Short mmCIF file of C-alpha atoms in Angstrom, two decimals:
data_model
loop_
_atom_site.label_atom_id
_atom_site.label_comp_id
_atom_site.label_asym_id
_atom_site.label_seq_id
_atom_site.Cartn_x
_atom_site.Cartn_y
_atom_site.Cartn_z
CA MET A 693 -122.60 139.76 26.72
CA SER A 694 -125.87 141.83 27.11
CA SER A 695 -128.81 140.61 26.23
CA LYS A 696 -128.03 142.66 22.62
CA THR A 697 -124.48 142.54 21.66
CA ALA A 698 -123.58 139.63 19.54
CA LEU A 699 -120.46 137.69 20.91
CA LEU A 700 -118.30 136.14 18.17
CA GLU A 701 -115.94 133.13 20.18
CA VAL A 702 -113.01 131.48 18.07
CA ILE A 703 -111.33 128.40 19.07
CA ALA A 704 -107.61 129.21 19.36
CA LEU A 705 -104.66 126.22 19.30
CA GLY A 706 -101.96 128.90 20.06
CA ALA A 707 -100.58 132.64 19.85
CA GLU A 708 -100.78 132.61 15.50
CA ASP A 709 -104.52 131.54 15.93
CA ALA A 710 -105.00 134.29 18.46
CA GLU A 711 -103.95 136.90 16.68
CA ARG A 712 -105.32 135.50 13.52
CA ALA A 713 -108.92 135.58 15.35
CA GLN A 714 -108.24 139.27 16.65
CA GLU A 715 -107.51 140.26 13.24
CA GLY A 716 -110.31 138.85 11.92
CA GLY A 717 -112.84 140.04 14.27
CA ALA A 718 -113.33 137.91 17.33
CA ASP A 719 -114.78 138.86 20.37
CA ARG A 720 -113.27 136.24 22.74
CA LEU A 721 -110.88 133.33 22.30
CA GLU A 722 -111.39 129.80 23.74
CA LEU A 723 -107.63 128.14 24.27
CA VAL A 724 -107.63 124.63 24.21
CA ALA A 725 -105.28 121.96 23.34
CA ASP A 726 -105.84 118.42 21.22
CA MET A 727 -108.88 119.04 18.98
CA ALA A 728 -108.66 115.03 18.26
CA LYS A 729 -110.52 114.68 21.75
CA ASP A 730 -112.53 117.71 21.74
CA GLY A 731 -110.67 120.24 23.88
CA LEU A 732 -107.98 119.62 26.22
CA THR A 733 -106.24 121.62 28.63
CA PRO A 734 -103.30 123.68 26.93
CA SER A 735 -100.28 123.86 28.71
CA GLU A 736 -98.97 126.97 30.49
CA GLN A 737 -96.45 127.85 28.62
CA THR A 738 -98.94 128.35 25.65
CA VAL A 739 -101.47 129.83 28.16
CA ARG A 740 -98.58 132.79 28.36
CA ALA A 741 -97.96 132.80 24.65
CA VAL A 742 -101.63 133.60 24.14
CA LEU A 743 -101.89 135.83 26.53
CA ALA A 744 -99.22 137.66 25.15
CA ALA A 745 -100.02 138.12 21.36
CA THR A 746 -103.17 139.22 21.95
CA ASP A 747 -105.41 141.55 23.97
CA LEU A 748 -109.02 139.59 23.57
CA PRO A 749 -110.35 137.77 26.69
CA VAL A 750 -109.47 134.06 26.86
CA ARG A 751 -111.22 130.96 28.28
CA VAL A 752 -108.77 128.61 29.27
CA MET A 753 -109.99 124.69 29.09
CA LEU A 754 -109.80 122.74 31.73
CA ARG A 755 -110.12 119.16 31.14
CA ALA A 756 -107.31 116.42 31.19
CA ALA A 757 -109.30 113.38 28.90
CA ASP A 758 -111.69 113.03 26.60
CA GLY A 759 -115.23 112.55 28.05
CA PHE A 760 -117.44 114.53 30.51
CA ALA A 761 -115.98 113.01 34.23
CA ALA A 762 -113.86 114.88 36.57
CA GLY A 763 -111.59 112.48 36.69
CA ASP A 764 -108.72 113.35 38.86
CA LEU A 765 -109.84 116.21 40.96
CA ASP A 766 -106.49 117.03 42.15
CA ALA A 767 -104.81 116.87 38.91
CA LEU A 768 -107.41 119.56 37.73
CA ARG A 769 -107.18 121.69 40.77
CA ALA A 770 -102.96 121.63 40.14
CA ASP A 771 -103.39 122.33 36.59
CA ALA A 772 -106.20 125.38 37.49
CA ALA A 773 -103.98 126.64 40.10
CA GLY A 774 -100.85 126.46 37.19
CA LEU A 775 -102.98 128.38 34.76
CA VAL A 776 -103.47 131.04 36.97
CA ALA A 777 -100.05 131.48 38.08
CA ALA A 778 -99.66 131.52 33.85
CA GLY A 779 -102.16 134.50 33.63
CA ALA A 780 -105.32 133.16 32.82
CA ARG A 781 -108.20 134.82 34.15
CA GLU A 782 -111.18 132.66 32.24
CA PHE A 783 -112.25 129.74 32.24
CA VAL A 784 -114.02 126.48 30.67
CA PHE A 785 -115.20 123.20 32.00
CA GLY A 786 -117.95 120.96 32.80
CA PHE A 787 -118.53 118.00 34.08
CA LEU A 788 -121.44 115.27 34.67
CA THR A 789 -121.95 112.25 37.20
CA ASP A 790 -122.84 108.97 36.25
CA GLU A 791 -125.93 110.04 36.44
CA LEU A 792 -125.57 112.63 33.61
CA GLU A 793 -126.41 115.10 36.27
CA VAL A 794 -123.94 118.52 36.69
CA ASP A 795 -121.02 117.31 38.91
CA VAL A 796 -121.78 119.66 41.53
CA ASP A 797 -118.94 118.79 44.10
CA ALA A 798 -116.35 118.62 41.08
CA CYS A 799 -117.27 122.13 39.76
CA HIS A 800 -116.98 123.75 43.41
CA ALA A 801 -113.78 121.83 43.64
CA LEU A 802 -112.29 123.73 40.89
CA LEU A 803 -113.88 126.53 41.55
CA LYS A 804 -112.25 126.90 44.69
CA GLU A 805 -108.80 127.42 42.70
CA LEU A 806 -110.13 130.02 40.46
CA ASP A 807 -111.04 132.87 42.61
CA GLY A 808 -113.89 134.17 41.11
CA ALA A 809 -112.83 134.22 37.74
CA ALA A 810 -115.73 134.05 34.96
CA TRP A 811 -116.22 130.56 33.36
CA THR A 812 -117.97 128.63 30.59
CA PHE A 813 -120.07 125.58 31.31
CA HIS A 814 -118.90 123.59 27.88
CA ARG A 815 -120.78 121.12 25.76
CA ALA A 816 -121.26 118.63 28.47
CA ILE A 817 -125.08 120.13 28.97
CA ASP A 818 -125.57 118.29 25.73
CA ARG A 819 -124.98 115.18 27.64
CA ALA A 820 -126.97 115.74 30.56
CA ARG A 821 -129.61 113.95 31.23
CA ASP A 822 -132.10 117.08 31.51
CA PRO A 823 -130.31 120.25 30.01
CA LEU A 824 -132.57 123.11 31.24
CA ALA A 825 -132.67 121.21 34.45
CA ALA A 826 -128.56 121.65 33.86
CA TYR A 827 -129.00 125.08 33.16
CA ASP A 828 -130.42 125.81 36.78
CA VAL A 829 -127.92 123.97 38.67
CA LEU A 830 -125.11 126.37 36.48
CA THR A 831 -127.08 129.18 37.63
CA GLU A 832 -126.50 128.41 41.29
CA LEU A 833 -123.27 127.68 41.10
CA GLY A 834 -122.67 131.42 39.25
CA CYS A 835 -121.63 130.15 35.81
CA ASP A 836 -121.96 133.18 33.56
CA THR A 837 -122.10 131.31 30.31
CA VAL A 838 -123.20 127.80 28.54
CA LEU A 839 -121.68 126.98 25.73
CA ALA A 840 -124.03 124.08 23.61
CA ALA A 841 -125.37 122.83 20.82
CA GLY A 842 -128.61 121.53 22.41
CA SER A 843 -127.86 117.91 21.31
CA PRO A 844 -124.80 115.40 21.29
CA HIS A 845 -125.28 115.82 17.43
CA GLY A 846 -124.80 119.18 17.26
CA VAL A 847 -126.66 122.49 16.56
CA GLY A 848 -129.05 121.30 13.30
CA SER A 849 -130.13 118.65 15.92
CA GLY A 850 -130.28 120.64 18.98
CA LEU A 851 -132.37 123.83 18.00
CA SER A 852 -135.71 123.47 19.96
CA VAL A 853 -133.21 122.83 23.16
CA LEU A 854 -131.38 126.02 22.09
CA GLN A 855 -134.56 128.07 21.59
CA GLN A 856 -135.76 126.96 25.21
CA LEU A 857 -131.96 127.88 26.61
CA ALA A 858 -132.72 130.86 24.79
CA ARG A 859 -135.82 132.26 26.57
CA ARG A 860 -134.10 132.06 29.61
CA THR A 861 -133.18 135.68 30.80
CA ASP A 862 -132.21 134.92 35.09
CA GLY A 863 -128.71 132.69 34.18
CA PRO A 864 -125.75 132.06 31.97
CA ALA A 865 -125.54 133.92 29.23
CA LEU A 866 -126.32 131.08 25.87
CA LEU A 867 -123.28 130.20 23.78
CA VAL A 868 -124.37 128.38 20.56
CA GLY A 869 -121.44 126.04 19.00
CA GLY A 870 -120.72 122.57 17.84
CA GLY A 871 -121.50 122.13 14.22
CA LEU A 872 -122.52 125.71 13.78
CA ARG A 873 -123.44 126.41 10.29
CA ALA A 874 -123.86 130.00 8.75
CA GLN A 875 -126.88 129.35 6.95
CA GLN A 876 -128.54 128.69 11.02
CA VAL A 877 -127.45 132.34 12.58
CA HIS A 878 -130.30 134.03 11.01
CA LEU A 879 -132.67 131.71 13.28
CA LEU A 880 -130.75 131.53 16.09
CA ARG A 881 -130.63 135.61 16.56
CA ALA A 882 -134.32 135.86 15.59
CA GLY A 883 -135.02 133.20 18.67
CA GLY A 884 -132.76 135.32 20.97
CA VAL A 885 -129.36 133.85 20.63
CA ARG A 886 -126.48 136.65 21.07
CA GLY A 887 -123.21 133.96 21.38
CA PHE A 888 -121.41 132.36 18.66
CA HIS A 889 -118.88 129.91 18.47
CA VAL A 890 -117.03 128.39 16.40
CA GLY A 891 -114.06 126.10 15.81
CA SER A 892 -113.44 124.03 12.59
CA ALA A 893 -115.88 126.71 10.60
CA VAL A 894 -112.95 128.84 10.99
CA ARG A 895 -110.52 126.32 9.78
CA PRO A 896 -111.38 125.58 5.66
CA ASN A 897 -108.14 123.56 5.90
CA GLY A 898 -108.43 121.69 8.85
CA TRP A 899 -107.24 121.77 12.55
CA ALA A 900 -103.81 121.50 11.04
CA SER A 901 -104.05 124.63 9.51
CA PRO A 902 -104.40 128.26 11.69
CA VAL A 903 -107.05 130.08 11.57
CA ASP A 904 -108.44 131.92 8.70
CA VAL A 905 -109.02 135.19 9.02
CA ALA A 906 -111.06 136.29 6.10
CA VAL A 907 -113.60 133.37 7.21
CA VAL A 908 -113.48 135.03 10.99
CA ARG A 909 -114.44 138.44 9.34
CA GLU A 910 -117.32 136.80 7.18
CA TRP A 911 -118.65 135.14 10.81
CA ALA A 912 -118.13 138.68 12.68
CA GLU A 913 -119.94 140.17 9.69
CA LEU A 914 -122.58 137.55 9.82
CA ILE A 915 -123.49 137.63 13.55
CA LYS A 916 -123.28 141.48 14.16
CA SER A 917 -125.18 142.72 10.84
#
């Protein structure tokens, strides 16, 4: 994602979501399972179905449980290897230590399985003790995208942090999501944000319903106008 190109990433739970998001004009998908726990690792079967249903880039979540501790790294590495075998080429993950620092060791362990794949560090950064310092660590790790709301409470509470992250030009691209509202897009774009991430915003009938094509189209037009 260049500094001038707007990007809309949509959360997908399966193949139908992927097809509908692409029809609406999404640029990339984040594939997860179990949004009741804010997104966990999907099955290999789901990954194959989604990759067959769309030609959009698909970033696949690697997260075994609610929260931001890495947990069982051997199990995570096995999941990563299985998803790579299923065709996944881009990923999403993020781990913090008990001291709320980026868990560099856990990230390195997982990256060994991913063979240089592009990856997003997800909203764990919003729980970091110092999000700006965490961003610098992620730059050193080779992360290409950071998904952030600027606050654990969502975009509305994190605008000042997001504005600081958006001014960084020497590290991962900033992807803003987490309670993102349409009326916030203009301000964020004016501050240099070019990446936007939506999930519930494109599901007016809730997570039990598929992505709404028309609403995705509205978001795509909004961020690219």
